[in-house]
Coordinates of C-alpha atoms in Angstrom, one line a residue:
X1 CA 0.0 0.0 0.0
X2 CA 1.8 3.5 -0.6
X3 CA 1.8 5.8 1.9
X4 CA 1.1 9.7 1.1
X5 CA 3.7 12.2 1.5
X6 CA 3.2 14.2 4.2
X7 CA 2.3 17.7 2.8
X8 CA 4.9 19.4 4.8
X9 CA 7.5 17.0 2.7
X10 CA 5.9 18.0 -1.1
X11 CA 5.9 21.4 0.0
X12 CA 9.4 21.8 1.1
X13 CA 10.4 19.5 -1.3
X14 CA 8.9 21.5 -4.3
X15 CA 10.5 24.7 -2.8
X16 CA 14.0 22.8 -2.3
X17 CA 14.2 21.6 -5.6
X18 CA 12.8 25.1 -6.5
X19 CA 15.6 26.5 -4.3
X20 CA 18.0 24.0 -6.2
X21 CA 17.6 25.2 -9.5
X22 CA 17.7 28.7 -8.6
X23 CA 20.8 27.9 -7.1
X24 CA 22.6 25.9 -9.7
X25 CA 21.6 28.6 -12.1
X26 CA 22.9 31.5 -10.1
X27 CA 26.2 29.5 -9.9
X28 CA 26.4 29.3 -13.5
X29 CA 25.7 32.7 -13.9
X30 CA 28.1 33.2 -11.0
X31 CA 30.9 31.4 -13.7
X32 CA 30.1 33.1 -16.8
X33 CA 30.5 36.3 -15.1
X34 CA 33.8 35.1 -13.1
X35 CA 35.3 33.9 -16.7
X36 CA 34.2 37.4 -18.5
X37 CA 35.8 39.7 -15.9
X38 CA 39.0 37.3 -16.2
X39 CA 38.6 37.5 -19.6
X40 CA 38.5 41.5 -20.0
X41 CA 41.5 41.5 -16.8
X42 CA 43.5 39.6 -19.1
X43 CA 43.1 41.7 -22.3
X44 CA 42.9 44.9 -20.5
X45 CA 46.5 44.1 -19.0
X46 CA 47.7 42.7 -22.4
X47 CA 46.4 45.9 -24.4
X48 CA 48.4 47.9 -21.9
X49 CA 51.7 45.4 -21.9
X50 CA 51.2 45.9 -25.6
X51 CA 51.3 49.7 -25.8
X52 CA 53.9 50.5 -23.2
X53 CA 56.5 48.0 -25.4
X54 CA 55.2 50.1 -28.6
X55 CA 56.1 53.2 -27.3
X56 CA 59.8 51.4 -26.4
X57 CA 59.3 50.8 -29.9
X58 CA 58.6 54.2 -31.4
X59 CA 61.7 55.9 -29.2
X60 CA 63.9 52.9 -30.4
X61 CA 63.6 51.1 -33.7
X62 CA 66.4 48.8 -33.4
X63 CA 64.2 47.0 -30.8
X64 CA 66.6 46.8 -27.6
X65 CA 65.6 43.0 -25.6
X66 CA 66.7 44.8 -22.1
X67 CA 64.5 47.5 -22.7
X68 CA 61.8 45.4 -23.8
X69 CA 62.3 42.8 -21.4
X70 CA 62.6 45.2 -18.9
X71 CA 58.7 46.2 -19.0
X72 CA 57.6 42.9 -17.7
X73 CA 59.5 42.7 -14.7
X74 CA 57.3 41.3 -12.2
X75 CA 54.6 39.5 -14.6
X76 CA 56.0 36.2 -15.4
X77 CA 53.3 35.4 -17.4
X78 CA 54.2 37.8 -20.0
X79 CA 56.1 37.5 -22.7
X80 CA 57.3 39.1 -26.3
X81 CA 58.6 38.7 -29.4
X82 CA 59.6 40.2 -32.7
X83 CA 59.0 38.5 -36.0
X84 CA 59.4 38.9 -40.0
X85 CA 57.8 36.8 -42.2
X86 CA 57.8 33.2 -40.4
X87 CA 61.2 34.1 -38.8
X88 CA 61.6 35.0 -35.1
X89 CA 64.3 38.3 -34.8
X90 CA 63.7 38.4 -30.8
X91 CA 62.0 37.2 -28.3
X92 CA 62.2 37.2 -24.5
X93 CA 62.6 33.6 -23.7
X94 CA 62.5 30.2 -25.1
X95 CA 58.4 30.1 -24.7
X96 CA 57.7 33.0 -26.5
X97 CA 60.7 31.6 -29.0
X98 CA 58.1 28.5 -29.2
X99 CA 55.0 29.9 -29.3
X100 CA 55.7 32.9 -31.8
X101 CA 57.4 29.8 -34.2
X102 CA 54.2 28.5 -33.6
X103 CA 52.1 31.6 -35.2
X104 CA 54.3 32.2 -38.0
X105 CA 52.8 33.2 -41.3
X106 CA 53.5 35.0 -44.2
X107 CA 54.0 38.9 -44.0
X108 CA 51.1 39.3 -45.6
X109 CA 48.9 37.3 -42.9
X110 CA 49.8 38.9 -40.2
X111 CA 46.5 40.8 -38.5
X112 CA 47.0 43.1 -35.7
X113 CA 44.2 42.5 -32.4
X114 CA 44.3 40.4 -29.8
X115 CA 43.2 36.5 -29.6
X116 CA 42.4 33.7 -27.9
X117 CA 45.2 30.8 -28.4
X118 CA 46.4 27.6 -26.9
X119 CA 49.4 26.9 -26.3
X120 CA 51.7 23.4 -27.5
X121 CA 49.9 22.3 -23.7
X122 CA 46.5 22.7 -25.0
X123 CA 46.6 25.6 -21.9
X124 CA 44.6 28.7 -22.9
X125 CA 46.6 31.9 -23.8
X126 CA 46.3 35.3 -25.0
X127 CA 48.1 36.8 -28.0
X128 CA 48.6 40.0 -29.1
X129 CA 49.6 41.5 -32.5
X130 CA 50.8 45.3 -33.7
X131 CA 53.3 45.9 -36.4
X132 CA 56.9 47.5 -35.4
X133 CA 57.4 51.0 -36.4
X134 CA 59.2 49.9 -39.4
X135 CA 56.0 47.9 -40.9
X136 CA 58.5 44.9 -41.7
X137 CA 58.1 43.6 -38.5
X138 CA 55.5 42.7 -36.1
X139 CA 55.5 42.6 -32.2
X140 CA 53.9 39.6 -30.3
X141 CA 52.9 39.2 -26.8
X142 CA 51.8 36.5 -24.9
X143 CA 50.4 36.2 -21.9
X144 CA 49.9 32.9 -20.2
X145 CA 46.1 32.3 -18.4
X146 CA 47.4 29.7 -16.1
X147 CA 46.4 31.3 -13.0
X148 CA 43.3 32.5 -14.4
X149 CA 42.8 28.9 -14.5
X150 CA 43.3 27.6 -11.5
X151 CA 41.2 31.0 -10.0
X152 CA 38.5 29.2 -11.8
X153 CA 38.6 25.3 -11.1
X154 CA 39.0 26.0 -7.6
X155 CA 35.8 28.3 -7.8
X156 CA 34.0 25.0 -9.6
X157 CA 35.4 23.1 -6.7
X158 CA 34.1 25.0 -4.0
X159 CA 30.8 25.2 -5.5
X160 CA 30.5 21.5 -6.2
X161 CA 30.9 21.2 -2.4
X162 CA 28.8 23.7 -1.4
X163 CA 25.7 23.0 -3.4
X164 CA 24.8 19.9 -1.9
X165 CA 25.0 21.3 1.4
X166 CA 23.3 24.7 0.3
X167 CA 20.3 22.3 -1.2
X168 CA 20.0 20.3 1.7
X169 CA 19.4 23.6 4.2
X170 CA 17.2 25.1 1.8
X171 CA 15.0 21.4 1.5
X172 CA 15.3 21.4 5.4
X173 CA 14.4 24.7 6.0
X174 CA 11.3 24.4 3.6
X175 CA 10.3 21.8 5.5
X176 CA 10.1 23.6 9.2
X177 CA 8.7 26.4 7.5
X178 CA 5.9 24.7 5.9
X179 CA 5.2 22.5 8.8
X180 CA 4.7 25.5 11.0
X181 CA 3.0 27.5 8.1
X182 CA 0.6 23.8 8.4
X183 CA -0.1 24.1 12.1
X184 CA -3.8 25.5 11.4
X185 CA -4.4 22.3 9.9
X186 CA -3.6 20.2 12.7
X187 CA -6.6 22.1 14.7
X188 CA -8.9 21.5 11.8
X189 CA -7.9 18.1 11.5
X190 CA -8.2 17.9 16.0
X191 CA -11.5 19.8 15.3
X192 CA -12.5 17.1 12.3
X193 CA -11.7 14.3 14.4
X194 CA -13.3 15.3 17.9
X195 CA -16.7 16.5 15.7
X196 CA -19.8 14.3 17.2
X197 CA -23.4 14.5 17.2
X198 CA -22.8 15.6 20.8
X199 CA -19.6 18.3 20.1
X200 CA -21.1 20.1 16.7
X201 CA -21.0 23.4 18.6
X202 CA -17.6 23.5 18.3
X203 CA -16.4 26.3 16.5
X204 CA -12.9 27.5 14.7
X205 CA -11.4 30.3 16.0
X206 CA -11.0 32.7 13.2
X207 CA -8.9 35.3 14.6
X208 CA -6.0 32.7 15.1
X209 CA -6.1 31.3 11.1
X210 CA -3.6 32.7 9.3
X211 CA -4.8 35.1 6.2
X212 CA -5.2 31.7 3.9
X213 CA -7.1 29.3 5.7
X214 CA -9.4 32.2 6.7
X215 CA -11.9 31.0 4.2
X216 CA -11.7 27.6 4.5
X217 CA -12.4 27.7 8.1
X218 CA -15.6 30.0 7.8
X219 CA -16.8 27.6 4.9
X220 CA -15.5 24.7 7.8
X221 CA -17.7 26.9 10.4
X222 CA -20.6 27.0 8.4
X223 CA -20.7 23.2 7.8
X224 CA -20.4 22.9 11.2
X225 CA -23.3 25.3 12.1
X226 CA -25.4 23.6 9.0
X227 CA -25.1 20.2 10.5
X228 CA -26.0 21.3 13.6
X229 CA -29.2 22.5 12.8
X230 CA -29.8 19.5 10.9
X231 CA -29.0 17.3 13.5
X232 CA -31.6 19.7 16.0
X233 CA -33.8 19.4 13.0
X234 CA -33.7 15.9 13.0
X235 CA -34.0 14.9 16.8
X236 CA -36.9 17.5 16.9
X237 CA -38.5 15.5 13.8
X238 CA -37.9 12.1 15.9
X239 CA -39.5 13.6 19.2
X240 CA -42.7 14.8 17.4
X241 CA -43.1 12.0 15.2
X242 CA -43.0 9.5 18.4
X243 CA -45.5 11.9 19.8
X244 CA -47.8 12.3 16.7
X245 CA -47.7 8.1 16.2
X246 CA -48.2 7.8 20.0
X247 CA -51.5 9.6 20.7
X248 CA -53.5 7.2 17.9
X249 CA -51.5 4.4 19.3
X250 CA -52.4 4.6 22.6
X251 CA -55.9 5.7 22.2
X252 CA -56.6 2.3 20.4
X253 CA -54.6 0.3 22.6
X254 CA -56.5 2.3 25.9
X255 CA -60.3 1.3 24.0
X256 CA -58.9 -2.4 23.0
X257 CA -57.4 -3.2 26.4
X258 CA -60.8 -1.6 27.9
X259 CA -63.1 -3.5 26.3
X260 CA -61.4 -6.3 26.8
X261 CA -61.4 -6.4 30.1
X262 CA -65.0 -7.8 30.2
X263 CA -67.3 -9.3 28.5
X264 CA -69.2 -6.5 26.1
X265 CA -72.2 -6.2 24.1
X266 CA -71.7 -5.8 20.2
X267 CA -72.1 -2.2 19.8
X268 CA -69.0 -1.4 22.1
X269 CA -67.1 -3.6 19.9
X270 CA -68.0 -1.6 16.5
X271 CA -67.8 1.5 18.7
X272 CA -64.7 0.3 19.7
X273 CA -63.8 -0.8 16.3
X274 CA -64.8 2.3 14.4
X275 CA -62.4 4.4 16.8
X276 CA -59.8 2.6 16.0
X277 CA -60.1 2.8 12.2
X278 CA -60.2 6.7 12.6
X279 CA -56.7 6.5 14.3
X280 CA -55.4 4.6 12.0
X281 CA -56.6 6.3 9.0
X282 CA -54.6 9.3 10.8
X283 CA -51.6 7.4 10.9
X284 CA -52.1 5.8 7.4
X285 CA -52.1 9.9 6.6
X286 CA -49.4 10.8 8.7
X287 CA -46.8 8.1 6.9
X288 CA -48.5 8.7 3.5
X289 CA -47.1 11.9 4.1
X290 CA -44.0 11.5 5.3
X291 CA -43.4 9.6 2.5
X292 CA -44.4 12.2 0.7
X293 CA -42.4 14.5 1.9
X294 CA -39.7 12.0 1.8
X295 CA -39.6 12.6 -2.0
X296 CA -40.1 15.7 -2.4
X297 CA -37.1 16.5 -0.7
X298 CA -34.6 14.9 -2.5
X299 CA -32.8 17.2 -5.2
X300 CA -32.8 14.5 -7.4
X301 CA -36.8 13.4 -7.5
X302 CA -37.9 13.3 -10.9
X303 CA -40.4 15.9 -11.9
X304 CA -43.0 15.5 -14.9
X305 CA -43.0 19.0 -15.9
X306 CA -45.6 20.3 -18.2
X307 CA -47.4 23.9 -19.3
X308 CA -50.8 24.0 -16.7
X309 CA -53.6 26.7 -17.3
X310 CA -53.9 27.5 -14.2
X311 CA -57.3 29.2 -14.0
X312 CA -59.0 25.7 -15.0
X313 CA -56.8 24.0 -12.5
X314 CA -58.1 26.0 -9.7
X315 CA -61.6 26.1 -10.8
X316 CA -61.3 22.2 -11.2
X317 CA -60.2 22.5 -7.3
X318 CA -63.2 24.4 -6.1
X319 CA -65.9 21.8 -7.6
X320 CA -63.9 19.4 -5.2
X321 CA -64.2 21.4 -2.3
X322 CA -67.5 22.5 -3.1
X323 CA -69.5 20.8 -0.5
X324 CA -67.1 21.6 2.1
X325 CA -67.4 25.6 1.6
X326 CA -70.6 25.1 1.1
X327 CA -71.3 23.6 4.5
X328 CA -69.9 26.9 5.9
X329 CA -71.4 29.2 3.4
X330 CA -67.7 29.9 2.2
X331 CA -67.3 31.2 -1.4
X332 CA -64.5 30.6 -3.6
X333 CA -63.5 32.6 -6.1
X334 CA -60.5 33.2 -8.8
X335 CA -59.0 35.8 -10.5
X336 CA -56.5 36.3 -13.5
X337 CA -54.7 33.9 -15.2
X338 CA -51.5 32.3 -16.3
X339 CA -49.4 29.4 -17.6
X340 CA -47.0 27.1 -16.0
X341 CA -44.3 24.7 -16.2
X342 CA -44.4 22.5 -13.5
X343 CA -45.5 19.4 -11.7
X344 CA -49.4 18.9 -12.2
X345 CA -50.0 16.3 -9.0
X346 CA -47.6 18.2 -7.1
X347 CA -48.9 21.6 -7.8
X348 CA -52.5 20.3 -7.3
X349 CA -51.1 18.4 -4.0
X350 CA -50.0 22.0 -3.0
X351 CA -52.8 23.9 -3.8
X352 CA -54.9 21.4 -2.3
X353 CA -53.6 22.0 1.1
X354 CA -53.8 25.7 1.1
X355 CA -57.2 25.3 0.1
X356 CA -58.0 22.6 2.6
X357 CA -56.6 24.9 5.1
X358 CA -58.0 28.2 4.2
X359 CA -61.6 26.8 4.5
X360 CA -60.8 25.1 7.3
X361 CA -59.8 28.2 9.3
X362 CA -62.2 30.8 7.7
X363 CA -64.9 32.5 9.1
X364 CA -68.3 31.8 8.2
X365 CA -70.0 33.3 5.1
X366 CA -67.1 34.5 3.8
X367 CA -64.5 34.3 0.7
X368 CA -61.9 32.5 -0.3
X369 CA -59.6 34.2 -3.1
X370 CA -57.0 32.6 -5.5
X371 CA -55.5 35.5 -7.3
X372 CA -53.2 34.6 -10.1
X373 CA -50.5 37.3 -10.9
X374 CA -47.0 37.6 -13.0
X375 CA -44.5 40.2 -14.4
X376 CA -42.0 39.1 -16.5
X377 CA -39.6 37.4 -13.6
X378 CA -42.2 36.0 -11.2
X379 CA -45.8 34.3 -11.1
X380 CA -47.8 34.5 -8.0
X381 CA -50.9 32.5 -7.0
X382 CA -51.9 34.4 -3.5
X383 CA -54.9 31.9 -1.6
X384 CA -56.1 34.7 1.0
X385 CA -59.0 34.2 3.4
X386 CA -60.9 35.9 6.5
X387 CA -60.8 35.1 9.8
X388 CA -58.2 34.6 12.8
X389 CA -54.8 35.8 11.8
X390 CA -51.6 34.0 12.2
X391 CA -49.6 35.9 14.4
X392 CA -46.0 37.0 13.5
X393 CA -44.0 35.1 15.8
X394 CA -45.1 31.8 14.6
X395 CA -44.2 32.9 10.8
X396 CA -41.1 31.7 10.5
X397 CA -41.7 28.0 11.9
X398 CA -45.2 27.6 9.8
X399 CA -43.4 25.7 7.1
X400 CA -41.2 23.2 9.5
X401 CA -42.5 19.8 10.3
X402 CA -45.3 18.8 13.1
X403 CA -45.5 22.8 14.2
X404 CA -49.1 23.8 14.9
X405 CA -50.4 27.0 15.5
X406 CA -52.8 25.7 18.0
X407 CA -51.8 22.0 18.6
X408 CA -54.9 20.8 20.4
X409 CA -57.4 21.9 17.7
X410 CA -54.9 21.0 14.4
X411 CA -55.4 17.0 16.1
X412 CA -58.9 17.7 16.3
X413 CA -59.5 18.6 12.9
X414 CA -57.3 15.5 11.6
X415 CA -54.2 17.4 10.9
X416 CA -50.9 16.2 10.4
X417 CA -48.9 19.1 10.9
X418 CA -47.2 18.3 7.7
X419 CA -48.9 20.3 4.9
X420 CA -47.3 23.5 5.0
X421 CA -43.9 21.2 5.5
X422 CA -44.9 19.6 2.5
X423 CA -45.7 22.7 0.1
X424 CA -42.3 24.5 0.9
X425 CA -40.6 21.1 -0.4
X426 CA -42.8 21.5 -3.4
X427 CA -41.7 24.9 -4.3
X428 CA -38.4 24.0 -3.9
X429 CA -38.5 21.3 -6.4
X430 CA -39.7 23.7 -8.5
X431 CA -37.0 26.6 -7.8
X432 CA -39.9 28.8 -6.1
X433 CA -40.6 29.8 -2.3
X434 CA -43.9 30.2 -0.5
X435 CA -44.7 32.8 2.7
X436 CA -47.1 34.2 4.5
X437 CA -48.7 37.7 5.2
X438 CA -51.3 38.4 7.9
X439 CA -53.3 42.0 7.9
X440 CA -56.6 42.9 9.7
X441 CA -58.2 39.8 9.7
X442 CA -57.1 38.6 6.6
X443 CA -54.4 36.0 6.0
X444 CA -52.8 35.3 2.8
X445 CA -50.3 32.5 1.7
X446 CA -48.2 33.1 -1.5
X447 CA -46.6 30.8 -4.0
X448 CA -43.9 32.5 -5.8
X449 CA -42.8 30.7 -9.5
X450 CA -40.1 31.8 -12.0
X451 CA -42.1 32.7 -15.2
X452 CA -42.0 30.4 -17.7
X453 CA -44.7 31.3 -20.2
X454 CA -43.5 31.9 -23.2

């Protein structure tokens, strides 16, 4: 199995080899430089060499070797010598003897400058050529780059040992500084691994994460803070669904156990019996939708979209709850109209509840209103309806599972407590929102569509 590299490691190691490079380049640089200031040294002292022995020369044609000899006292490494044709007339020593037989040409060859030679060695020199006053003759001087060559393999040498050394600080001290540039991490990752259902209050410090990780632990914060909530969400769902399936539960179990404690005529048992099918037809519509609701919620639930008029939609609504308003001498009425693209069962399923609701908690001889509105962004269908307002306070949990305005009545009148739960899941399959507005005595749920009429 191969183990990752520690991140501390592939960062110090990308900055040492990095490092390396840089380095090995700068020593090169370091060299070329070295060799082209020895370089101009060399011919700058040659040039000179070259025109003092010209103006010995110019004050004395017949070419004295003392005098001429007598100008490199003290550099070693230079020497001369005067030449005709491919003959050598003078010269200060055997070398230059050697190395101006060596250049011999023709009179007509010769080229005054300075150049780069090598000598019968294969050691680098420098040579420099300018004609004797009398034109028939030329003067050459040498000068020998030994020590310029040494100068520079010891320079190669001491790099060659250095480098190594000089790479492995730099990889070294990458690596501390990137480890303690990495200690944030090590308190997310103590954070990450001490995170239980139990600890999700913990929070990140922000004011001690360096500049970079600032971001990443608010994003980490949030996460933190989200799953919290879900996790509250999600015991509170648990501790009302046990209550909401306990109540029918226990009611038929209280009437079962009851009547069978004695002996009982007929009656009690289809009294008996006939309770207990009313709780469980709760139940069978408290996990019918839960399951609903279930689906609805996941991002991924398949929608069968399609354009709905909805004017007929709604008026198709009202002949179903008909008989209901009737019965409280409710009318229902519509206004405007629009197009569509959605789910039609789920969009009936919604409007179905608001409905169900708004008759249920209106006041007698009234109205109920669908208005259907849009602009060019937005289409609204607004269900408003008289009687006892919601008040403000309970606004914001309306649309949350189980939560009842007034819990004792909602049971009463065979309420779940999930249709409002299940109508904000709708509209969030669909990319809308719904909310609620109370004025006077008038109370008003809205559900907000993008337009999609064309």
């Amino acid at each position: 199995m191969k183990v990752p590299k520690s991140l501390a490691w592939r960062v110090g190691g990308m900055v040492g080899v990095f490092c390396a490079v840089l380095v090995l380049l700068i020593a090169i640089g370091t060299d070329h430089l070295l060799r082209l200031a020895l370089d101009k040294r060399a011919k700058t002292e040659l040039i000179g060499k070259m025109e003092v022995l010209q103006q010995v020369l110019n004050a004395n044609t017949s070419a004295d070797e003392s005098k001429l000899s007598a100008q490199l006292v003290g550099h070693p490494y230079l020497h001369w010598a005067l030449v005709s044709d491919s003959t050598v007339l003078k010269s200060s020593d055997p070398f230059a003897r050697e190395q101006a037989l060596a250049q011999a040409r023709p009179q007509s060859k010769w080229i005054a400058g300075v150049f780069a030679r090598k000598n019968n060695l294969g050691d680098p020199i420098l040579l420099g050529i300018q004609a004797h006053p009398t034109q028939a003759q030329w003067l050459l001087v040498f000068l020998e780059r030994e020590s310029d060559q040494k100068l520079l393999l010891l320079f190669r040498q001491s790099q060659a040992l250095a480098l190594p050394f000089a790479v492995l600080f730099i990889a070294l001290g990458s690596w501390l500084v990137a480890k303690r540039a990495l200690q944030p991490l090590q308190t997310f990752n103590a954070l990450v691994s001490s995170v239980t259902a139990a600890s999700l209050h913990a929070r990140l410090g922000i004011e001690a994460v360096p500049t970079e990780l600032q971001e990443l632990a608010i994003s980490f914060n949030g996460m933190l803070q989200r799953l919290e909530n879900s996790v509250e969400r999600l015991s509170q769902f648990s501790a009302d669904l046990a209550h909401e399936m306990r109540t029918p539960l226990s009611n038929v179990l209280g009437d079962i156990q009851v009547n069978l404690s004695k002996t009982r005529e007929v009656a009690d048992y289809q009294r008996v019996l006939a309770s207990a099918e009313e709780e469980l037809l709760r139940l069978n519509r408290l996990i019918n939708d839960l399951l609903f609701l279930a689906n609805a919620e996941q991002a991924e639930q398949a929608l069968n979209l399609e354009e709905i008029e909805l004017k007929p939609l709604i008026e198709m609504l009202f002949d179903f709850f008909d008989a209901l308003a009737e019965s409280k001498n409710i009318q229902l009425l519509v206004s405007g109209s629009g197009q569509i693209l959605a789910d039609k069962s789920m969009l009936q399923r919604a409007l179905t509840n608001l409905l169900s609701n708004a008759i249920r908690h209106a006041d007698l001889a009234s109205a109920i209103t669908v208005a259907i509105g849009q602009d060019p962004q937005m289409l609204n269908i607004a269900i408003t309806n008289k009687g006892e307002i919601i008040h403000p306070e309970h606004h914001a949990h309306l649309f949350e599972r189980f939560y009842r305005v007034d819990p004792a009545r909602s049971r009463n009148d065979g309420g779940s407590g999930l249709g409002l739960a299940i109508i904000s899941s709708i509209m969030k399959l669909h990319h809308g929102d719904v909310d609620v507005s109370c004025s006077s005595n008038t109370t008003t749920f809205r559900l907000r569509f993008k337009n999609t009429s064309r």
